[in-house]
GROMACS .gro file of C-alpha atoms in nm:
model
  315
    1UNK     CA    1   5.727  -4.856   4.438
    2UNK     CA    2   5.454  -4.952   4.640
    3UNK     CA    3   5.321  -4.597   4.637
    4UNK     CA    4   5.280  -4.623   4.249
    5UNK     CA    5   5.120  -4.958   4.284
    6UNK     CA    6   4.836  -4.756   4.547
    7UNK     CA    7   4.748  -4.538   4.201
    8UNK     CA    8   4.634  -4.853   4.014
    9UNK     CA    9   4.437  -4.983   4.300
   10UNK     CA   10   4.124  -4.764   4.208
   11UNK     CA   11   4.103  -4.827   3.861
   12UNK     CA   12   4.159  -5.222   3.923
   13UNK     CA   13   3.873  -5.219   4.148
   14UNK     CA   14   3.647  -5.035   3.911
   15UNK     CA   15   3.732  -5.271   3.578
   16UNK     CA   16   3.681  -5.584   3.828
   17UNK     CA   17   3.350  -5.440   3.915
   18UNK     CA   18   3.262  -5.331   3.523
   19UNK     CA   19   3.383  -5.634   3.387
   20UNK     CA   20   3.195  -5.862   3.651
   21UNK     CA   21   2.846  -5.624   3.612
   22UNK     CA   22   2.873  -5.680   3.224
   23UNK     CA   23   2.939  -6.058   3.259
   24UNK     CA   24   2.663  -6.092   3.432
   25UNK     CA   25   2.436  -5.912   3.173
   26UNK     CA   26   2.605  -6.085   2.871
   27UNK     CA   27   2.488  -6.405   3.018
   28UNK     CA   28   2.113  -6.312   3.034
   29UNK     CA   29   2.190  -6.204   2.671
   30UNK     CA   30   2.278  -6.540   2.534
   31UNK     CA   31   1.986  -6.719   2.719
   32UNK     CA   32   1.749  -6.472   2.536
   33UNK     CA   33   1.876  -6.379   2.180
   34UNK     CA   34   2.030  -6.727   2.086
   35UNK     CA   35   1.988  -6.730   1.725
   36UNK     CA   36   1.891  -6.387   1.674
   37UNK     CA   37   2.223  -6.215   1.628
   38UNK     CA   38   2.275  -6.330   1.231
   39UNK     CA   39   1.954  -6.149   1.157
   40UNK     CA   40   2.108  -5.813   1.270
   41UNK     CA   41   2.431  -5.823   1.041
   42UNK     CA   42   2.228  -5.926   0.786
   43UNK     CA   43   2.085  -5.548   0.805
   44UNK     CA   44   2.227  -5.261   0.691
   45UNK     CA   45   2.018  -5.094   0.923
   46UNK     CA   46   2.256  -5.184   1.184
   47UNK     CA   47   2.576  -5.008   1.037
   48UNK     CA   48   2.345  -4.689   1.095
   49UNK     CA   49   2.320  -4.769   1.460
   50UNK     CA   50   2.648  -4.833   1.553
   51UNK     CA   51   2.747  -4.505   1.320
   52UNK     CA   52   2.497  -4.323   1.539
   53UNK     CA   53   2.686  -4.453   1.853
   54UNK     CA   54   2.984  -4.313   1.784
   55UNK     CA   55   2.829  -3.972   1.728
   56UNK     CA   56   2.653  -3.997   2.054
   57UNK     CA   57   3.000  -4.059   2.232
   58UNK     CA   58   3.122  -3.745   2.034
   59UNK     CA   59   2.818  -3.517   2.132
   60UNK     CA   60   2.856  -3.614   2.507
   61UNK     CA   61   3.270  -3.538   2.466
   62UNK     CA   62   3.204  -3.222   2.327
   63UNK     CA   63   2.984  -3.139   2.611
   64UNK     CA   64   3.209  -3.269   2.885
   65UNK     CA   65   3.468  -3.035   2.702
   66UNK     CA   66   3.276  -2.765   2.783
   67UNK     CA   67   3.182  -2.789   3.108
   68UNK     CA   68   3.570  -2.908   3.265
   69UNK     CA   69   3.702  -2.637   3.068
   70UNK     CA   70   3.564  -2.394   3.370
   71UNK     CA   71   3.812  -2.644   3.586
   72UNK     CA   72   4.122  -2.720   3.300
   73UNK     CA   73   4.112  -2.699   2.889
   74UNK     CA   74   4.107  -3.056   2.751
   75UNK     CA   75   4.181  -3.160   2.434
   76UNK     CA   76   3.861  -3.319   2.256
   77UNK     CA   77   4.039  -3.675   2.246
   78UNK     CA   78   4.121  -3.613   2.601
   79UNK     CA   79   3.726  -3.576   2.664
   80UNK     CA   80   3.643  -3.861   2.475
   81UNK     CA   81   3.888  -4.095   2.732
   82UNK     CA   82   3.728  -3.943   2.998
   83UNK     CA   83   3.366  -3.986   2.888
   84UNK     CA   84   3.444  -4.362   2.857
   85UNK     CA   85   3.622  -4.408   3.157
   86UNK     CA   86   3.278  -4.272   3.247
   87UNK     CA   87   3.126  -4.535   3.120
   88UNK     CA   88   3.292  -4.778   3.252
   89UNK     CA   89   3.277  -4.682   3.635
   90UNK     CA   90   2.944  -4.609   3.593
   91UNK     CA   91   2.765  -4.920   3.455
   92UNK     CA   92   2.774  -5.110   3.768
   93UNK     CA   93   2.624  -4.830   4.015
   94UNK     CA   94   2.243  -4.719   3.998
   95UNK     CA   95   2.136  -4.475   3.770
   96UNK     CA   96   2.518  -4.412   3.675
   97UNK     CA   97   2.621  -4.232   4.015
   98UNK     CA   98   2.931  -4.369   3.994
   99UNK     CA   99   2.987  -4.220   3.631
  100UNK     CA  100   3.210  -3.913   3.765
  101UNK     CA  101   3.481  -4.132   3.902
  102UNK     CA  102   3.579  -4.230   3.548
  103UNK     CA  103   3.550  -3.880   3.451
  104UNK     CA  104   3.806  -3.677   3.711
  105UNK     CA  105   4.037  -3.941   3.750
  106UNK     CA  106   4.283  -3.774   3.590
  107UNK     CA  107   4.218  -3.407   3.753
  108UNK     CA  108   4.377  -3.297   4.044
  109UNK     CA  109   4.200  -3.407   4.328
  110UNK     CA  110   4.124  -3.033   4.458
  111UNK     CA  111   3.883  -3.042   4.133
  112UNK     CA  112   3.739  -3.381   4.128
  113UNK     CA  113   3.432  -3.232   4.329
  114UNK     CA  114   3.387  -2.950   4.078
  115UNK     CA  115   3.386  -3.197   3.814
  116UNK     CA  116   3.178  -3.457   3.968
  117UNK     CA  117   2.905  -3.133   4.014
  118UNK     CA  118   2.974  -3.028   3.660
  119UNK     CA  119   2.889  -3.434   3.577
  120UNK     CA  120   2.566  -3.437   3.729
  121UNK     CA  121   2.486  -3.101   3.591
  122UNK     CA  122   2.547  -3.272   3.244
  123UNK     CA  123   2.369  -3.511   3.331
  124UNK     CA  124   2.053  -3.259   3.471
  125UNK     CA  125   2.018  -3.082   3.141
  126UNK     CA  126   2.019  -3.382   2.982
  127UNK     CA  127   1.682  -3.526   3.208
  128UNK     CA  128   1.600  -3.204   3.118
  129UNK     CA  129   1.518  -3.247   2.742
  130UNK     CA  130   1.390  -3.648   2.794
  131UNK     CA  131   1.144  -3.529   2.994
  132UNK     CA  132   1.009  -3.207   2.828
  133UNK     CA  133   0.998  -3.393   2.484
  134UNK     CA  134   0.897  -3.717   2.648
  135UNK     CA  135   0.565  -3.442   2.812
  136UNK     CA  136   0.514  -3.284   2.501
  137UNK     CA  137   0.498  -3.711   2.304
  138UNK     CA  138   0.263  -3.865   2.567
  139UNK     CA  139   0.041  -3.564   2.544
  140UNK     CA  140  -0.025  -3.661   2.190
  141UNK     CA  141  -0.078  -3.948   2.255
  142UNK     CA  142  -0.238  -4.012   2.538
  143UNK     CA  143  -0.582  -3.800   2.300
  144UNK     CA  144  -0.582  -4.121   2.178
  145UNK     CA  145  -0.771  -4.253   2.446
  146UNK     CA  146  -0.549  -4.523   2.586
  147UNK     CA  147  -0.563  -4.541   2.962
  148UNK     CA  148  -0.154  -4.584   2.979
  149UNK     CA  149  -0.069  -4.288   2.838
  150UNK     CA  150  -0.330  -4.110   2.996
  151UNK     CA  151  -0.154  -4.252   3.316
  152UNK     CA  152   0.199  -4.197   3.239
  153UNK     CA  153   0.054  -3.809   3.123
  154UNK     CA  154  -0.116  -3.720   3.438
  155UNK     CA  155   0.225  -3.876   3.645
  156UNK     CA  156   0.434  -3.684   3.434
  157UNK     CA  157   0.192  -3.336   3.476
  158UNK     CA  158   0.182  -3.379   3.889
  159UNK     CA  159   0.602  -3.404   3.842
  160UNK     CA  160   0.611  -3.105   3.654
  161UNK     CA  161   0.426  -2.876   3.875
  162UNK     CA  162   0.569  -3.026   4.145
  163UNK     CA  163   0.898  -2.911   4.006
  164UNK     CA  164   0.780  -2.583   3.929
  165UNK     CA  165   0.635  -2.448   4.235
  166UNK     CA  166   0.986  -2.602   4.415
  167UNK     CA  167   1.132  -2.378   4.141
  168UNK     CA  168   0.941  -2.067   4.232
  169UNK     CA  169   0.936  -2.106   4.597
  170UNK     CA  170   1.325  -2.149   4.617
  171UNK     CA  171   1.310  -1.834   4.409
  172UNK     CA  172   1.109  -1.616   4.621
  173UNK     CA  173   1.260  -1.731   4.930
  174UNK     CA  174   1.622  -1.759   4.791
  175UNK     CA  175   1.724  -1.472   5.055
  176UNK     CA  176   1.619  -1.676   5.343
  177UNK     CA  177   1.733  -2.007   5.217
  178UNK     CA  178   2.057  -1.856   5.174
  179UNK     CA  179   2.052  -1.740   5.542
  180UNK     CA  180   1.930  -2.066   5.669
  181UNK     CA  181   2.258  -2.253   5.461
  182UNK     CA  182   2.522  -2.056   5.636
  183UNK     CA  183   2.487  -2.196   5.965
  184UNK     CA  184   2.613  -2.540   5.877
  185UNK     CA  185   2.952  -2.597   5.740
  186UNK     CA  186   2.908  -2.892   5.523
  187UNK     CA  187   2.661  -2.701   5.318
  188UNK     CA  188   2.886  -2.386   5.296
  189UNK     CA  189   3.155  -2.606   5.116
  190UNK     CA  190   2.858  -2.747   4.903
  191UNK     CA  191   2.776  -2.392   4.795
  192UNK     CA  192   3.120  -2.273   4.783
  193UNK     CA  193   3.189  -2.561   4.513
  194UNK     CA  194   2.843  -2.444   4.298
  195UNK     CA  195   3.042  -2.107   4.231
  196UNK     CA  196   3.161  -2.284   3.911
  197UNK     CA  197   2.762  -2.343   3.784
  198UNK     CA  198   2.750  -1.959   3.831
  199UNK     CA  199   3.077  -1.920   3.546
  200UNK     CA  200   2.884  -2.105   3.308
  201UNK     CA  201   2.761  -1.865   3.035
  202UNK     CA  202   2.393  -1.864   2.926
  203UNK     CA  203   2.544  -1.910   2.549
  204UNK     CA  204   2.720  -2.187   2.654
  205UNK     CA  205   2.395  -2.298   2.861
  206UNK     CA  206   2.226  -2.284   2.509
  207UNK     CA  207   2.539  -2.459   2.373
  208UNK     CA  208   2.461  -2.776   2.636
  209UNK     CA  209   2.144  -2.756   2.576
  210UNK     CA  210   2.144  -2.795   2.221
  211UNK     CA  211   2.403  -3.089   2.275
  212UNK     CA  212   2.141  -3.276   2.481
  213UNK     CA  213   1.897  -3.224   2.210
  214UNK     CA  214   2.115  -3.379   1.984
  215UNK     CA  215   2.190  -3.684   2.201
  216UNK     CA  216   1.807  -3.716   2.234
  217UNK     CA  217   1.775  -3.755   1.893
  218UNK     CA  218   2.063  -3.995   1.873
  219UNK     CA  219   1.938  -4.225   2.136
  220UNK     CA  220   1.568  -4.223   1.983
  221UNK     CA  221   1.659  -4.284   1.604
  222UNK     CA  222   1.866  -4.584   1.734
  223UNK     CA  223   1.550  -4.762   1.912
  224UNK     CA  224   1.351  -4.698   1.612
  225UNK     CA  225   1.590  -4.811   1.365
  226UNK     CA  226   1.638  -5.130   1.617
  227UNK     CA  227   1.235  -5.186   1.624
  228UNK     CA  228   1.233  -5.158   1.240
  229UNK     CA  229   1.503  -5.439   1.187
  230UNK     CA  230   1.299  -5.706   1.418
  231UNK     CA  231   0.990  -5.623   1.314
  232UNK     CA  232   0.808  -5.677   0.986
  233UNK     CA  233   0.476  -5.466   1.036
  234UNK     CA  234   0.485  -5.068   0.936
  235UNK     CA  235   0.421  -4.942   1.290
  236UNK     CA  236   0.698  -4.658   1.200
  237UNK     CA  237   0.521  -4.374   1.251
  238UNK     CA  238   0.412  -4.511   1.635
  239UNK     CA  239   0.788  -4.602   1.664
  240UNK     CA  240   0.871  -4.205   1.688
  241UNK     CA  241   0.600  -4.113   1.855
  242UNK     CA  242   0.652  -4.397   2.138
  243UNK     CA  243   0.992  -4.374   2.132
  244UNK     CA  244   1.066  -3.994   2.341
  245UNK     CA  245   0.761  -4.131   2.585
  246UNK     CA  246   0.990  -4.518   2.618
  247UNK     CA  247   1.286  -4.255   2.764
  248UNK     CA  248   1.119  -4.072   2.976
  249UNK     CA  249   0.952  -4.336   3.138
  250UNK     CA  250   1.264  -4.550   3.206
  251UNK     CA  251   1.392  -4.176   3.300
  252UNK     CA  252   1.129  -4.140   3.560
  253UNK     CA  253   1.087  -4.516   3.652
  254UNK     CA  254   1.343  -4.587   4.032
  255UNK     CA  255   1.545  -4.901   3.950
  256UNK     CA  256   1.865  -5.057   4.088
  257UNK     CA  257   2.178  -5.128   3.903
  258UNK     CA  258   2.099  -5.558   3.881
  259UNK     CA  259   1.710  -5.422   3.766
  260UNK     CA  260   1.822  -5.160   3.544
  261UNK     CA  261   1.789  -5.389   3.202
  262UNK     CA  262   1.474  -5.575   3.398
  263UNK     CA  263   1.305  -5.215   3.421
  264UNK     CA  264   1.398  -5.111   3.059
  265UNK     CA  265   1.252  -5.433   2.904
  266UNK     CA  266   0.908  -5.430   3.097
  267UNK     CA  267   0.875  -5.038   2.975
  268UNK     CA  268   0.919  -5.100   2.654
  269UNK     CA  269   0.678  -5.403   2.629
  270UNK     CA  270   0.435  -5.196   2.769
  271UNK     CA  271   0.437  -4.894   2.564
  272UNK     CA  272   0.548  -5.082   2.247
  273UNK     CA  273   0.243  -5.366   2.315
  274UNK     CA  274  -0.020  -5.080   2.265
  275UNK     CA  275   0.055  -5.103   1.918
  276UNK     CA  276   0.099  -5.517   1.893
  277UNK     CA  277   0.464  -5.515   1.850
  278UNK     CA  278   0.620  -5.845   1.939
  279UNK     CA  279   0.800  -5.887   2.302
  280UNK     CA  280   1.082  -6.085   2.186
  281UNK     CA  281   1.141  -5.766   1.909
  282UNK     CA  282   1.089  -5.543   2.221
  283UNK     CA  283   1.282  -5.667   2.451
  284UNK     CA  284   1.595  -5.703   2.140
  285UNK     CA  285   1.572  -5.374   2.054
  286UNK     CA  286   1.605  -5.271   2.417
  287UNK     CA  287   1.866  -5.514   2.510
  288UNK     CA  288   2.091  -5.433   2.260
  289UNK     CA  289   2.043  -5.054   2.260
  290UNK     CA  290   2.185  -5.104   2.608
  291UNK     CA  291   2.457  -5.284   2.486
  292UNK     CA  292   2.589  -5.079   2.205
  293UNK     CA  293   2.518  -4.747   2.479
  294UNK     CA  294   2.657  -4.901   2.764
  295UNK     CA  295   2.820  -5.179   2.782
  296UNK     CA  296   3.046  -5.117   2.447
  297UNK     CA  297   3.174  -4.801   2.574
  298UNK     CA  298   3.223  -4.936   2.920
  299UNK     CA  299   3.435  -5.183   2.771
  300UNK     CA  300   3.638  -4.955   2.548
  301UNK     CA  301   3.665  -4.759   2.872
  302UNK     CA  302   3.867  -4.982   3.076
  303UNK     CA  303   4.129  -4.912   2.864
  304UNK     CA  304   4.099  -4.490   2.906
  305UNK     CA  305   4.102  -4.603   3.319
  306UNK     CA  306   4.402  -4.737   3.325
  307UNK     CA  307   4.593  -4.455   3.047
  308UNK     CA  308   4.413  -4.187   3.281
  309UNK     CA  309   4.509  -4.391   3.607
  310UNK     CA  310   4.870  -4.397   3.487
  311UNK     CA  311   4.921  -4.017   3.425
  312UNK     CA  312   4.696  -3.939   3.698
  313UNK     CA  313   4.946  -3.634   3.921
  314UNK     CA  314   5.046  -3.830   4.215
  315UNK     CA  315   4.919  -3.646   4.561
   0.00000   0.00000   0.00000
C-alpha cells in the first residue's frame, strides 16, 4: 500500500506547486483588470481566441506525437494528456524547464531522458521559427528609423552570427570534439541518449518544422486579436508587424519564473508604446494571453497528472 501511495507523491508535489504559482498570478490579475473582464465577453473576438487555443494545444500534441513515437506510439489523445501535464509542471519553473516532467510521466523511466531531450528539441525548433521571423519583422521595421528596433535588430544580428560561426566551428571540428567527449563518462551517456535526434527523419524535421510555424501563427493572431478588442484606434497593420518582434523579444529577454509575467508586460509596453497604444490595453492583452496559454492548460493539466500518475508502470 504504501508503495502505491510513493507513485502519487510526485504528481501531488507538482499540482501543489502549479496551483500555488497560479494563485499567486491570479491575484495580481484581479488587482489590475477589475472591471475589465465584461468588456471581453462582450466580444466575439474572444470566441476566436480561445478557438485558436485549442488548436494551438492540438498543433503542439501532434508534434509531441511525433517526436515520442521514436521512444513508444501514442495515441493523439494520449499526446494531448501529456502536453498538459506539460503544462502544468512547467508553469512554476523558469522558462518551462520543468515542462518534461509532465510529459514522460507516464513512460518507462529508462525513456524519460530520451523524452525529456526530445522535449527540449521541441521546444529548440520552436525558438527556432520566433526568432528567424521575429529577425526578418524587426528588420522592417527597425528602416523606420526608431532607435528600439534598431536596438533590438543589431542584438538580434550579433546573436545570429554568434550562433552561426558556433554552428560552423562545431562543424569543422566535429572530429576532434568528438575525440575530446569520449574521455568523460557523463558526456558519453549524454551522447549515447542523442542517438534518438539522429532517427529523426529530415521529412519529419520538415513535418516539426512546419508545426512550429503553425503555432507561431497561432500565438501571434491571438495577441493581435487581444490588442484589437481593448483598443479603439486602427493600429492593425502595426499589430502584425509588432507582434513576431513582441515574441522574440520576450524569447530572447532572461527572466525568472515570479518575473516571467513582469518581463512580458514591460516588452510589450515598449514595443506596443512606439505606436501610442494604451498600457492598461498592453499589459491586458499580455496578461491574458498568458492566461488562456498557460495557466488554462496548466489547470486542465492537473487532471492528465494524476490519470498519467495512476497508470504510470510501477518500477
Amino acid at each position: 500500500m504504501f508503495r502505491n501511495t510513493k507513485r502519487w507523491i510526485p504528481g501531488i508535489l507538482l499540482l501543489v506547486c502549479s496551483y500555488g504559482f497560479i494563485a499567486w498570478k491570479l491575484i495580481g490579475f484581479e488587482a489590475d483588470f477589475d472591471g475589465y473582464f465584461l468588456n471581453i465577453l462582450d466580444s466575439p473576438i474572444f470566441l476566436l481566441v480561445l478557438i485558436l487555443s485549442v488548436f494551438n494545444i492540438l498543433a503542439e500534441a501532434v508534434k509531441w506525437q511525433m517526436l515520442v513515437s521514436y521512444i513508444k506510439p501514442v495515441s493523439l489523445q494520449k499526446s494531448v494528456g501529456m502536453v498538459l501535464a506539460g503544462f502544468t509542471s512547467g508553469i512554476f519553473t523558469p522558462s518551462k524547464l520543468g515542462e518534461p516532467v509532465g510529459r514522460v510521466m507516464s513512460l518507462p523511466k529508462e525513456d524519460w531522458a530520451k523524452a525529456t531531450l526530445l522535449n527540449y528539441f521541441s521546444g529548440f525548433l520552436q525558438n527556432v521559427v520566433l526568432l528567424l521571423m521575429g529577425f526578418v519583422f524587426i528588420g522592417i521595421m527597425q528602416q523606420d528609423g526608431e532607435n528600439i528596433f534598431r536596438s533590438v535588430f543589431y542584438y538580434s544580428l550579433l546573436l545570429l552570427v554568434f550562433c552561426l560561426c558556433m554552428a560552423v566551428f562545431i562543424g569543422v571540428y566535429k572530429n576532434r570534439i568528438w575525440q575530446r567527449v569520449q574521455h568523460f563518462r557523463i558526456l558519453n551517456k549524454l551522447l549515447g541518449i542523442g542517438t534518438v535526434l539522429k532517427e529523426i527523419k529530415p521529412l519529419v524535421h520538415g513535418k516539426l518544422m512546419l508545426l512550429s510555424l503553425v503555432r507561431y501563427i497561432l500565438y501571434c493572431s491571438q495577441l493581435i486579436l487581444l490588442l484589437m478588442i481593448f483598443t479603439q484606434n486602427n493600429h492593425y497593420s502595426e499589430f502584425v508587424l509588432l507582434a513576431p518582434i513582441y515574441f522574440m523579444c520576450i524569447t530572447m529577454v532572461p527572466s525568472f519564473v515570479l518575473a516571467d509575467l513582469g518581463v512580458r508586460n514591460s516588452v510589450g509596453i515598449l514595443l506596443f508604446s512606439t505606436i501610442q497604444v494604451d498600457e492598461v490595453a498592453v499589459v491586458l492583452s499580455v496578461s491574458l494571453l498568458y492566461v488562456i496559454n498557460q495557466i488554462v492548460p496548466a489547470l486542465l493539466g492537473s487532471a492528465s497528472i494524476l490519470h498519467l500518475e495512476k497508470k504510470r508502470p510501477v518500477s
